[in-house]
JSON list of C-alpha atoms in Angstrom, two decimals:
[
{"chain": "W", "resi": 1, "resn": "UNK", "atom": "CA", "xyz": [-0.10, -0.21, 0.15]},
{"chain": "W", "resi": 2, "resn": "UNK", "atom": "CA", "xyz": [0.68, 3.47, -0.43]},
{"chain": "W", "resi": 3, "resn": "UNK", "atom": "CA", "xyz": [2.75, 4.97, 2.38]},
{"chain": "W", "resi": 4, "resn": "UNK", "atom": "CA", "xyz": [4.37, 8.47, 3.44]},
{"chain": "W", "resi": 5, "resn": "UNK", "atom": "CA", "xyz": [7.02, 8.86, 6.59]},
{"chain": "W", "resi": 6, "resn": "UNK", "atom": "CA", "xyz": [8.23, 12.47, 7.70]},
{"chain": "W", "resi": 7, "resn": "UNK", "atom": "CA", "xyz": [9.28, 12.31, 11.26]},
{"chain": "W", "resi": 8, "resn": "UNK", "atom": "CA", "xyz": [6.13, 13.01, 13.13]},
{"chain": "W", "resi": 9, "resn": "UNK", "atom": "CA", "xyz": [7.69, 13.74, 15.98]},
{"chain": "W", "resi": 10, "resn": "UNK", "atom": "CA", "xyz": [8.13, 17.11, 17.77]},
{"chain": "W", "resi": 11, "resn": "UNK", "atom": "CA", "xyz": [11.55, 19.05, 16.15]},
{"chain": "W", "resi": 12, "resn": "UNK", "atom": "CA", "xyz": [13.67, 20.90, 18.70]},
{"chain": "W", "resi": 13, "resn": "UNK", "atom": "CA", "xyz": [16.49, 23.71, 16.25]},
{"chain": "W", "resi": 14, "resn": "UNK", "atom": "CA", "xyz": [17.88, 25.84, 17.87]},
{"chain": "W", "resi": 15, "resn": "UNK", "atom": "CA", "xyz": [17.99, 29.31, 15.93]},
{"chain": "W", "resi": 16, "resn": "UNK", "atom": "CA", "xyz": [20.00, 29.65, 13.92]},
{"chain": "W", "resi": 17, "resn": "UNK", "atom": "CA", "xyz": [21.11, 25.96, 13.00]},
{"chain": "W", "resi": 18, "resn": "UNK", "atom": "CA", "xyz": [19.96, 24.35, 9.75]},
{"chain": "W", "resi": 19, "resn": "UNK", "atom": "CA", "xyz": [16.68, 21.84, 10.22]},
{"chain": "W", "resi": 20, "resn": "UNK", "atom": "CA", "xyz": [16.41, 19.02, 8.17]},
{"chain": "W", "resi": 21, "resn": "UNK", "atom": "CA", "xyz": [12.71, 17.61, 7.55]},
{"chain": "W", "resi": 22, "resn": "UNK", "atom": "CA", "xyz": [12.80, 13.83, 5.51]},
{"chain": "W", "resi": 23, "resn": "UNK", "atom": "CA", "xyz": [10.02, 12.48, 3.72]},
{"chain": "W", "resi": 24, "resn": "UNK", "atom": "CA", "xyz": [9.57, 9.28, 2.33]},
{"chain": "W", "resi": 25, "resn": "UNK", "atom": "CA", "xyz": [7.63, 7.45, -0.20]},
{"chain": "W", "resi": 26, "resn": "UNK", "atom": "CA", "xyz": [6.69, 4.63, -0.85]},
{"chain": "W", "resi": 27, "resn": "UNK", "atom": "CA", "xyz": [4.73, 3.13, -3.76]},
{"chain": "W", "resi": 28, "resn": "UNK", "atom": "CA", "xyz": [4.08, 6.70, -5.07]},
{"chain": "W", "resi": 29, "resn": "UNK", "atom": "CA", "xyz": [5.86, 6.87, -8.43]},
{"chain": "W", "resi": 30, "resn": "UNK", "atom": "CA", "xyz": [5.33, 11.13, -8.19]},
{"chain": "W", "resi": 31, "resn": "UNK", "atom": "CA", "xyz": [6.25, 13.74, -11.47]},
{"chain": "W", "resi": 32, "resn": "UNK", "atom": "CA", "xyz": [6.45, 16.09, -7.95]},
{"chain": "W", "resi": 33, "resn": "UNK", "atom": "CA", "xyz": [7.00, 16.36, -4.12]},
{"chain": "W", "resi": 34, "resn": "UNK", "atom": "CA", "xyz": [5.65, 18.80, -2.75]},
{"chain": "W", "resi": 35, "resn": "UNK", "atom": "CA", "xyz": [6.62, 20.57, 0.30]},
{"chain": "W", "resi": 36, "resn": "UNK", "atom": "CA", "xyz": [3.63, 23.15, 2.31]},
{"chain": "W", "resi": 37, "resn": "UNK", "atom": "CA", "xyz": [3.57, 24.47, 5.93]},
{"chain": "W", "resi": 38, "resn": "UNK", "atom": "CA", "xyz": [0.90, 24.12, 7.78]},
{"chain": "W", "resi": 39, "resn": "UNK", "atom": "CA", "xyz": [-0.36, 27.00, 11.34]},
{"chain": "W", "resi": 40, "resn": "UNK", "atom": "CA", "xyz": [-1.84, 26.08, 13.71]},
{"chain": "W", "resi": 41, "resn": "UNK", "atom": "CA", "xyz": [-6.03, 25.98, 12.86]},
{"chain": "W", "resi": 42, "resn": "UNK", "atom": "CA", "xyz": [-4.50, 26.94, 9.28]},
{"chain": "W", "resi": 43, "resn": "UNK", "atom": "CA", "xyz": [-4.68, 26.40, 6.07]},
{"chain": "W", "resi": 44, "resn": "UNK", "atom": "CA", "xyz": [-1.38, 24.64, 4.75]},
{"chain": "W", "resi": 45, "resn": "UNK", "atom": "CA", "xyz": [0.13, 26.90, 2.56]},
{"chain": "W", "resi": 46, "resn": "UNK", "atom": "CA", "xyz": [2.85, 25.47, -0.84]},
{"chain": "W", "resi": 47, "resn": "UNK", "atom": "CA", "xyz": [6.47, 26.17, -0.23]},
{"chain": "W", "resi": 48, "resn": "UNK", "atom": "CA", "xyz": [8.37, 24.07, -3.22]},
{"chain": "W", "resi": 49, "resn": "UNK", "atom": "CA", "xyz": [7.72, 21.87, -5.43]},
{"chain": "W", "resi": 50, "resn": "UNK", "atom": "CA", "xyz": [10.88, 19.37, -6.79]},
{"chain": "W", "resi": 51, "resn": "UNK", "atom": "CA", "xyz": [10.57, 17.78, -10.38]},
{"chain": "W", "resi": 52, "resn": "UNK", "atom": "CA", "xyz": [11.94, 13.54, -10.83]},
{"chain": "W", "resi": 53, "resn": "UNK", "atom": "CA", "xyz": [14.69, 15.21, -12.81]},
{"chain": "W", "resi": 54, "resn": "UNK", "atom": "CA", "xyz": [16.27, 17.81, -10.18]},
{"chain": "W", "resi": 55, "resn": "UNK", "atom": "CA", "xyz": [18.11, 17.19, -7.17]},
{"chain": "W", "resi": 56, "resn": "UNK", "atom": "CA", "xyz": [18.28, 20.40, -5.42]},
{"chain": "W", "resi": 57, "resn": "UNK", "atom": "CA", "xyz": [15.69, 23.10, -5.98]},
{"chain": "W", "resi": 58, "resn": "UNK", "atom": "CA", "xyz": [16.24, 26.52, -3.83]},
{"chain": "W", "resi": 59, "resn": "UNK", "atom": "CA", "xyz": [13.97, 29.08, -2.79]},
{"chain": "W", "resi": 60, "resn": "UNK", "atom": "CA", "xyz": [15.48, 31.27, -0.28]},
{"chain": "W", "resi": 61, "resn": "UNK", "atom": "CA", "xyz": [16.63, 30.18, 2.77]},
{"chain": "W", "resi": 62, "resn": "UNK", "atom": "CA", "xyz": [15.03, 27.00, 1.72]},
{"chain": "W", "resi": 63, "resn": "UNK", "atom": "CA", "xyz": [17.19, 24.13, -0.33]},
{"chain": "W", "resi": 64, "resn": "UNK", "atom": "CA", "xyz": [14.55, 20.70, -1.63]},
{"chain": "W", "resi": 65, "resn": "UNK", "atom": "CA", "xyz": [15.66, 17.45, -2.38]},
{"chain": "W", "resi": 66, "resn": "UNK", "atom": "CA", "xyz": [14.99, 15.13, -4.12]},
{"chain": "W", "resi": 67, "resn": "UNK", "atom": "CA", "xyz": [16.01, 11.04, -4.83]},
{"chain": "W", "resi": 68, "resn": "UNK", "atom": "CA", "xyz": [13.86, 9.05, -6.25]},
{"chain": "W", "resi": 69, "resn": "UNK", "atom": "CA", "xyz": [16.12, 6.13, -5.60]},
{"chain": "W", "resi": 70, "resn": "UNK", "atom": "CA", "xyz": [16.16, 6.36, -2.43]},
{"chain": "W", "resi": 71, "resn": "UNK", "atom": "CA", "xyz": [12.05, 7.42, -2.95]},
{"chain": "W", "resi": 72, "resn": "UNK", "atom": "CA", "xyz": [13.27, 10.33, 0.11]},
{"chain": "W", "resi": 73, "resn": "UNK", "atom": "CA", "xyz": [12.74, 14.65, 0.14]},
{"chain": "W", "resi": 74, "resn": "UNK", "atom": "CA", "xyz": [15.03, 16.17, 2.54]},
{"chain": "W", "resi": 75, "resn": "UNK", "atom": "CA", "xyz": [13.96, 20.05, 2.94]},
{"chain": "W", "resi": 76, "resn": "UNK", "atom": "CA", "xyz": [15.98, 22.18, 4.55]},
{"chain": "W", "resi": 77, "resn": "UNK", "atom": "CA", "xyz": [15.56, 25.45, 6.02]},
{"chain": "W", "resi": 78, "resn": "UNK", "atom": "CA", "xyz": [18.46, 27.64, 6.74]},
{"chain": "W", "resi": 79, "resn": "UNK", "atom": "CA", "xyz": [19.26, 30.30, 9.21]},
{"chain": "W", "resi": 80, "resn": "UNK", "atom": "CA", "xyz": [16.67, 29.23, 10.81]},
{"chain": "W", "resi": 81, "resn": "UNK", "atom": "CA", "xyz": [13.67, 32.21, 12.86]},
{"chain": "W", "resi": 82, "resn": "UNK", "atom": "CA", "xyz": [11.65, 31.36, 15.32]},
{"chain": "W", "resi": 83, "resn": "UNK", "atom": "CA", "xyz": [8.99, 32.49, 12.96]},
{"chain": "W", "resi": 84, "resn": "UNK", "atom": "CA", "xyz": [9.88, 29.39, 10.97]},
{"chain": "W", "resi": 85, "resn": "UNK", "atom": "CA", "xyz": [8.47, 27.13, 13.38]},
{"chain": "W", "resi": 86, "resn": "UNK", "atom": "CA", "xyz": [5.70, 25.82, 11.52]},
{"chain": "W", "resi": 87, "resn": "UNK", "atom": "CA", "xyz": [4.89, 22.06, 11.35]},
{"chain": "W", "resi": 88, "resn": "UNK", "atom": "CA", "xyz": [5.69, 20.76, 7.23]},
{"chain": "W", "resi": 89, "resn": "UNK", "atom": "CA", "xyz": [4.06, 18.29, 4.96]},
{"chain": "W", "resi": 90, "resn": "UNK", "atom": "CA", "xyz": [5.42, 16.42, 1.68]},
{"chain": "W", "resi": 91, "resn": "UNK", "atom": "CA", "xyz": [3.19, 15.08, -0.64]},
{"chain": "W", "resi": 92, "resn": "UNK", "atom": "CA", "xyz": [4.16, 13.70, -3.78]},
{"chain": "W", "resi": 93, "resn": "UNK", "atom": "CA", "xyz": [3.10, 14.01, -6.65]},
{"chain": "W", "resi": 94, "resn": "UNK", "atom": "CA", "xyz": [1.68, 12.32, -9.58]},
{"chain": "W", "resi": 95, "resn": "UNK", "atom": "CA", "xyz": [1.47, 15.22, -12.07]},
{"chain": "W", "resi": 96, "resn": "UNK", "atom": "CA", "xyz": [-1.94, 14.30, -13.50]},
{"chain": "W", "resi": 97, "resn": "UNK", "atom": "CA", "xyz": [-3.47, 17.46, -12.44]},
{"chain": "W", "resi": 98, "resn": "UNK", "atom": "CA", "xyz": [-7.19, 16.65, -11.02]},
{"chain": "W", "resi": 99, "resn": "UNK", "atom": "CA", "xyz": [-7.04, 14.58, -7.48]},
{"chain": "W", "resi": 100, "resn": "UNK", "atom": "CA", "xyz": [-6.49, 16.09, -4.16]},
{"chain": "W", "resi": 101, "resn": "UNK", "atom": "CA", "xyz": [-2.52, 15.92, -3.59]},
{"chain": "W", "resi": 102, "resn": "UNK", "atom": "CA", "xyz": [-2.19, 12.59, -0.39]},
{"chain": "W", "resi": 103, "resn": "UNK", "atom": "CA", "xyz": [-0.55, 14.58, 2.62]},
{"chain": "W", "resi": 104, "resn": "UNK", "atom": "CA", "xyz": [2.42, 12.79, 5.28]},
{"chain": "W", "resi": 105, "resn": "UNK", "atom": "CA", "xyz": [1.43, 13.35, 8.89]},
{"chain": "W", "resi": 106, "resn": "UNK", "atom": "CA", "xyz": [4.40, 16.55, 9.00]},
{"chain": "W", "resi": 107, "resn": "UNK", "atom": "CA", "xyz": [7.31, 17.48, 11.14]},
{"chain": "W", "resi": 108, "resn": "UNK", "atom": "CA", "xyz": [6.30, 19.66, 13.72]},
{"chain": "W", "resi": 109, "resn": "UNK", "atom": "CA", "xyz": [9.28, 21.84, 13.99]},
{"chain": "W", "resi": 110, "resn": "UNK", "atom": "CA", "xyz": [10.38, 24.19, 17.30]},
{"chain": "W", "resi": 111, "resn": "UNK", "atom": "CA", "xyz": [12.24, 26.59, 16.00]},
{"chain": "W", "resi": 112, "resn": "UNK", "atom": "CA", "xyz": [14.69, 28.31, 19.85]},
{"chain": "W", "resi": 113, "resn": "UNK", "atom": "CA", "xyz": [15.59, 31.46, 20.36]},
{"chain": "J", "resi": 1, "resn": "UNK", "atom": "CA", "xyz": [-2.04, 35.26, -6.34]},
{"chain": "J", "resi": 2, "resn": "UNK", "atom": "CA", "xyz": [-5.27, 33.08, -6.56]},
{"chain": "J", "resi": 3, "resn": "UNK", "atom": "CA", "xyz": [-6.63, 32.95, -3.32]},
{"chain": "J", "resi": 4, "resn": "UNK", "atom": "CA", "xyz": [-9.49, 30.46, -1.71]},
{"chain": "J", "resi": 5, "resn": "UNK", "atom": "CA", "xyz": [-11.92, 32.75, 0.97]},
{"chain": "J", "resi": 6, "resn": "UNK", "atom": "CA", "xyz": [-13.29, 29.62, 2.71]},
{"chain": "J", "resi": 7, "resn": "UNK", "atom": "CA", "xyz": [-16.18, 30.00, 5.56]},
{"chain": "J", "resi": 8, "resn": "UNK", "atom": "CA", "xyz": [-17.30, 29.82, 8.39]},
{"chain": "J", "resi": 9, "resn": "UNK", "atom": "CA", "xyz": [-14.06, 30.06, 10.21]},
{"chain": "J", "resi": 10, "resn": "UNK", "atom": "CA", "xyz": [-15.77, 28.72, 13.36]},
{"chain": "J", "resi": 11, "resn": "UNK", "atom": "CA", "xyz": [-19.05, 26.82, 13.36]},
{"chain": "J", "resi": 12, "resn": "UNK", "atom": "CA", "xyz": [-20.80, 25.08, 16.90]},
{"chain": "J", "resi": 13, "resn": "UNK", "atom": "CA", "xyz": [-23.69, 23.72, 16.40]},
{"chain": "J", "resi": 14, "resn": "UNK", "atom": "CA", "xyz": [-25.76, 21.63, 18.59]},
{"chain": "J", "resi": 15, "resn": "UNK", "atom": "CA", "xyz": [-26.30, 17.51, 17.99]},
{"chain": "J", "resi": 16, "resn": "UNK", "atom": "CA", "xyz": [-28.62, 16.73, 14.87]},
{"chain": "J", "resi": 17, "resn": "UNK", "atom": "CA", "xyz": [-27.64, 19.87, 13.37]},
{"chain": "J", "resi": 18, "resn": "UNK", "atom": "CA", "xyz": [-26.54, 20.72, 9.68]},
{"chain": "J", "resi": 19, "resn": "UNK", "atom": "CA", "xyz": [-24.04, 22.89, 9.15]},
{"chain": "J", "resi": 20, "resn": "UNK", "atom": "CA", "xyz": [-22.61, 24.17, 5.74]},
{"chain": "J", "resi": 21, "resn": "UNK", "atom": "CA", "xyz": [-19.90, 25.44, 4.96]},
{"chain": "J", "resi": 22, "resn": "UNK", "atom": "CA", "xyz": [-18.64, 27.63, 1.97]},
{"chain": "J", "resi": 23, "resn": "UNK", "atom": "CA", "xyz": [-15.66, 27.58, -0.26]},
{"chain": "J", "resi": 24, "resn": "UNK", "atom": "CA", "xyz": [-14.93, 30.05, -2.84]},
{"chain": "J", "resi": 25, "resn": "UNK", "atom": "CA", "xyz": [-12.46, 30.96, -5.08]},
{"chain": "J", "resi": 26, "resn": "UNK", "atom": "CA", "xyz": [-11.00, 34.55, -5.40]},
{"chain": "J", "resi": 27, "resn": "UNK", "atom": "CA", "xyz": [-9.76, 36.33, -9.02]},
{"chain": "J", "resi": 28, "resn": "UNK", "atom": "CA", "xyz": [-9.99, 32.23, -10.11]},
{"chain": "J", "resi": 29, "resn": "UNK", "atom": "CA", "xyz": [-12.25, 29.44, -11.59]},
{"chain": "J", "resi": 30, "resn": "UNK", "atom": "CA", "xyz": [-11.86, 25.51, -10.31]},
{"chain": "J", "resi": 31, "resn": "UNK", "atom": "CA", "xyz": [-13.72, 23.54, -11.60]},
{"chain": "J", "resi": 32, "resn": "UNK", "atom": "CA", "xyz": [-12.71, 20.81, -9.12]},
{"chain": "J", "resi": 33, "resn": "UNK", "atom": "CA", "xyz": [-11.64, 21.88, -5.93]},
{"chain": "J", "resi": 34, "resn": "UNK", "atom": "CA", "xyz": [-10.74, 18.80, -2.34]},
{"chain": "J", "resi": 35, "resn": "UNK", "atom": "CA", "xyz": [-12.18, 19.00, 0.48]},
{"chain": "J", "resi": 36, "resn": "UNK", "atom": "CA", "xyz": [-10.07, 17.54, 3.55]},
{"chain": "J", "resi": 37, "resn": "UNK", "atom": "CA", "xyz": [-10.94, 16.84, 6.77]},
{"chain": "J", "resi": 38, "resn": "UNK", "atom": "CA", "xyz": [-8.31, 17.22, 9.91]},
{"chain": "J", "resi": 39, "resn": "UNK", "atom": "CA", "xyz": [-8.48, 16.40, 13.69]},
{"chain": "J", "resi": 40, "resn": "UNK", "atom": "CA", "xyz": [-6.66, 17.01, 16.70]},
{"chain": "J", "resi": 41, "resn": "UNK", "atom": "CA", "xyz": [-2.57, 16.53, 15.62]},
{"chain": "J", "resi": 42, "resn": "UNK", "atom": "CA", "xyz": [-3.61, 14.16, 12.85]},
{"chain": "J", "resi": 43, "resn": "UNK", "atom": "CA", "xyz": [-2.56, 14.36, 9.11]},
{"chain": "J", "resi": 44, "resn": "UNK", "atom": "CA", "xyz": [-4.90, 16.02, 6.19]},
{"chain": "J", "resi": 45, "resn": "UNK", "atom": "CA", "xyz": [-7.30, 13.83, 4.93]},
{"chain": "J", "resi": 46, "resn": "UNK", "atom": "CA", "xyz": [-8.76, 13.94, 1.38]},
{"chain": "J", "resi": 47, "resn": "UNK", "atom": "CA", "xyz": [-12.59, 12.85, 2.47]},
{"chain": "J", "resi": 48, "resn": "UNK", "atom": "CA", "xyz": [-13.87, 14.07, -1.48]},
{"chain": "J", "resi": 49, "resn": "UNK", "atom": "CA", "xyz": [-13.74, 15.78, -5.06]},
{"chain": "J", "resi": 50, "resn": "UNK", "atom": "CA", "xyz": [-16.28, 18.59, -6.18]},
{"chain": "J", "resi": 51, "resn": "UNK", "atom": "CA", "xyz": [-16.62, 18.85, -9.58]},
{"chain": "J", "resi": 52, "resn": "UNK", "atom": "CA", "xyz": [-18.74, 22.03, -10.97]},
{"chain": "J", "resi": 53, "resn": "UNK", "atom": "CA", "xyz": [-21.60, 20.61, -12.57]},
{"chain": "J", "resi": 54, "resn": "UNK", "atom": "CA", "xyz": [-21.62, 16.45, -11.75]},
{"chain": "J", "resi": 55, "resn": "UNK", "atom": "CA", "xyz": [-21.51, 14.58, -8.71]},
{"chain": "J", "resi": 56, "resn": "UNK", "atom": "CA", "xyz": [-18.64, 14.79, -6.24]},
{"chain": "J", "resi": 57, "resn": "UNK", "atom": "CA", "xyz": [-16.23, 11.96, -6.00]},
{"chain": "J", "resi": 58, "resn": "UNK", "atom": "CA", "xyz": [-15.61, 10.22, -2.28]},
{"chain": "J", "resi": 59, "resn": "UNK", "atom": "CA", "xyz": [-13.11, 9.07, -0.45]},
{"chain": "J", "resi": 60, "resn": "UNK", "atom": "CA", "xyz": [-13.39, 5.60, 1.09]},
{"chain": "J", "resi": 61, "resn": "UNK", "atom": "CA", "xyz": [-15.69, 5.37, 3.82]},
{"chain": "J", "resi": 62, "resn": "UNK", "atom": "CA", "xyz": [-16.42, 9.35, 3.63]},
{"chain": "J", "resi": 63, "resn": "UNK", "atom": "CA", "xyz": [-20.24, 8.94, 3.82]},
{"chain": "J", "resi": 64, "resn": "UNK", "atom": "CA", "xyz": [-22.19, 10.72, 0.74]},
{"chain": "J", "resi": 65, "resn": "UNK", "atom": "CA", "xyz": [-24.82, 11.23, 2.65]},
{"chain": "J", "resi": 66, "resn": "UNK", "atom": "CA", "xyz": [-23.82, 12.61, 5.70]},
{"chain": "J", "resi": 67, "resn": "UNK", "atom": "CA", "xyz": [-21.14, 15.30, 3.56]},
{"chain": "J", "resi": 68, "resn": "UNK", "atom": "CA", "xyz": [-23.87, 16.34, 0.82]},
{"chain": "J", "resi": 69, "resn": "UNK", "atom": "CA", "xyz": [-20.99, 18.86, -1.47]},
{"chain": "J", "resi": 70, "resn": "UNK", "atom": "CA", "xyz": [-22.44, 20.58, -3.99]},
{"chain": "J", "resi": 71, "resn": "UNK", "atom": "CA", "xyz": [-19.96, 22.96, -7.04]},
{"chain": "J", "resi": 72, "resn": "UNK", "atom": "CA", "xyz": [-23.23, 24.89, -8.72]},
{"chain": "J", "resi": 73, "resn": "UNK", "atom": "CA", "xyz": [-21.00, 27.45, -9.36]},
{"chain": "J", "resi": 74, "resn": "UNK", "atom": "CA", "xyz": [-16.68, 27.78, -11.41]},
{"chain": "J", "resi": 75, "resn": "UNK", "atom": "CA", "xyz": [-16.16, 29.70, -7.62]},
{"chain": "J", "resi": 76, "resn": "UNK", "atom": "CA", "xyz": [-17.65, 27.38, -5.12]},
{"chain": "J", "resi": 77, "resn": "UNK", "atom": "CA", "xyz": [-18.66, 24.74, -3.80]},
{"chain": "J", "resi": 78, "resn": "UNK", "atom": "CA", "xyz": [-20.28, 23.75, -0.50]},
{"chain": "J", "resi": 79, "resn": "UNK", "atom": "CA", "xyz": [-19.71, 21.12, 1.97]},
{"chain": "J", "resi": 80, "resn": "UNK", "atom": "CA", "xyz": [-22.77, 20.09, 4.28]},
{"chain": "J", "resi": 81, "resn": "UNK", "atom": "CA", "xyz": [-22.70, 17.66, 7.28]},
{"chain": "J", "resi": 82, "resn": "UNK", "atom": "CA", "xyz": [-25.90, 16.66, 7.64]},
{"chain": "J", "resi": 83, "resn": "UNK", "atom": "CA", "xyz": [-27.58, 16.45, 11.27]},
{"chain": "J", "resi": 84, "resn": "UNK", "atom": "CA", "xyz": [-24.09, 16.05, 13.13]},
{"chain": "J", "resi": 85, "resn": "UNK", "atom": "CA", "xyz": [-23.12, 14.64, 15.50]},
{"chain": "J", "resi": 86, "resn": "UNK", "atom": "CA", "xyz": [-20.02, 14.62, 17.99]},
{"chain": "J", "resi": 87, "resn": "UNK", "atom": "CA", "xyz": [-17.67, 12.32, 16.58]},
{"chain": "J", "resi": 88, "resn": "UNK", "atom": "CA", "xyz": [-17.85, 15.05, 13.32]},
{"chain": "J", "resi": 89, "resn": "UNK", "atom": "CA", "xyz": [-16.28, 17.25, 15.18]},
{"chain": "J", "resi": 90, "resn": "UNK", "atom": "CA", "xyz": [-13.14, 18.48, 13.02]},
{"chain": "J", "resi": 91, "resn": "UNK", "atom": "CA", "xyz": [-11.01, 21.04, 10.97]},
{"chain": "J", "resi": 92, "resn": "UNK", "atom": "CA", "xyz": [-12.04, 21.20, 7.51]},
{"chain": "J", "resi": 93, "resn": "UNK", "atom": "CA", "xyz": [-10.45, 22.90, 4.68]},
{"chain": "J", "resi": 94, "resn": "UNK", "atom": "CA", "xyz": [-11.24, 23.50, 0.47]},
{"chain": "J", "resi": 95, "resn": "UNK", "atom": "CA", "xyz": [-8.48, 23.83, -1.84]},
{"chain": "J", "resi": 96, "resn": "UNK", "atom": "CA", "xyz": [-7.93, 23.88, -5.43]},
{"chain": "J", "resi": 97, "resn": "UNK", "atom": "CA", "xyz": [-5.13, 23.16, -8.11]},
{"chain": "J", "resi": 98, "resn": "UNK", "atom": "CA", "xyz": [-3.83, 26.69, -9.52]},
{"chain": "J", "resi": 99, "resn": "UNK", "atom": "CA", "xyz": [-0.35, 26.72, -12.07]},
{"chain": "J", "resi": 100, "resn": "UNK", "atom": "CA", "xyz": [2.56, 26.94, -10.68]},
{"chain": "J", "resi": 101, "resn": "UNK", "atom": "CA", "xyz": [6.32, 27.50, -12.50]},
{"chain": "J", "resi": 102, "resn": "UNK", "atom": "CA", "xyz": [4.23, 24.49, -15.19]},
{"chain": "J", "resi": 103, "resn": "UNK", "atom": "CA", "xyz": [2.31, 22.10, -12.38]},
{"chain": "J", "resi": 104, "resn": "UNK", "atom": "CA", "xyz": [-0.23, 22.04, -10.68]},
{"chain": "J", "resi": 105, "resn": "UNK", "atom": "CA", "xyz": [-0.29, 22.89, -7.08]},
{"chain": "J", "resi": 106, "resn": "UNK", "atom": "CA", "xyz": [-3.14, 23.20, -3.76]},
{"chain": "J", "resi": 107, "resn": "UNK", "atom": "CA", "xyz": [-4.44, 26.65, -2.38]},
{"chain": "J", "resi": 108, "resn": "UNK", "atom": "CA", "xyz": [-6.35, 25.73, 0.22]},
{"chain": "J", "resi": 109, "resn": "UNK", "atom": "CA", "xyz": [-8.28, 27.87, 2.18]},
{"chain": "J", "resi": 110, "resn": "UNK", "atom": "CA", "xyz": [-8.48, 28.93, 5.77]},
{"chain": "J", "resi": 111, "resn": "UNK", "atom": "CA", "xyz": [-9.99, 26.49, 7.35]},
{"chain": "J", "resi": 112, "resn": "UNK", "atom": "CA", "xyz": [-13.61, 26.11, 9.28]},
{"chain": "J", "resi": 113, "resn": "UNK", "atom": "CA", "xyz": [-13.18, 24.28, 12.99]},
{"chain": "J", "resi": 114, "resn": "UNK", "atom": "CA", "xyz": [-16.39, 22.98, 13.29]},
{"chain": "J", "resi": 115, "resn": "UNK", "atom": "CA", "xyz": [-17.32, 21.61, 16.99]},
{"chain": "J", "resi": 116, "resn": "UNK", "atom": "CA", "xyz": [-20.70, 19.83, 17.70]},
{"chain": "J", "resi": 117, "resn": "UNK", "atom": "CA", "xyz": [-22.64, 19.96, 20.76]}
]
């Protein structure tokens, strides 16, 4: 069966350090891997996507990698700030565009000042 | 940018009553919208896909008679929780696909917190 695994325990990082979040998937062949941020009591917000033929994607302090052999994506936040504290969700995407996305449980990231 | 407006943001109702949640796409048309449900500290669970002008498609285990979806226009989808019970208390979020860099990503509403007493 299909499975998406994220380190669902809270991840505590000291301000200024790099936070690394993991997304592993099973029985998907995604054309993209999407990452979202969710704050408490709010809907998720799209952050970044990476294509299957891309190794790495960057956007400001965010970096995403995608290894289709390992079936894994890593999400990095460099120079982390307390405002980065949130739950981060990953979603493999087949690329069809007509279907909803299935999300992992998310990683609750806490950046401590 | 593409915005999805959802309301009410919070609703409290008595057991046995029905509650309607509206989801509107502002400044873009959405032939398809997706309804998710999220319990505390749980992941988003896709409930159903709302299709403009046709019947919604429901995920396995979601009761179509309990969660009525209407997508009567290209900018409005509604979810009605009928005869609500305390176990229906949850966070309901709608979304629509929008174009981003040649792909389709989801833009979400702010969510509706339903509490059934």
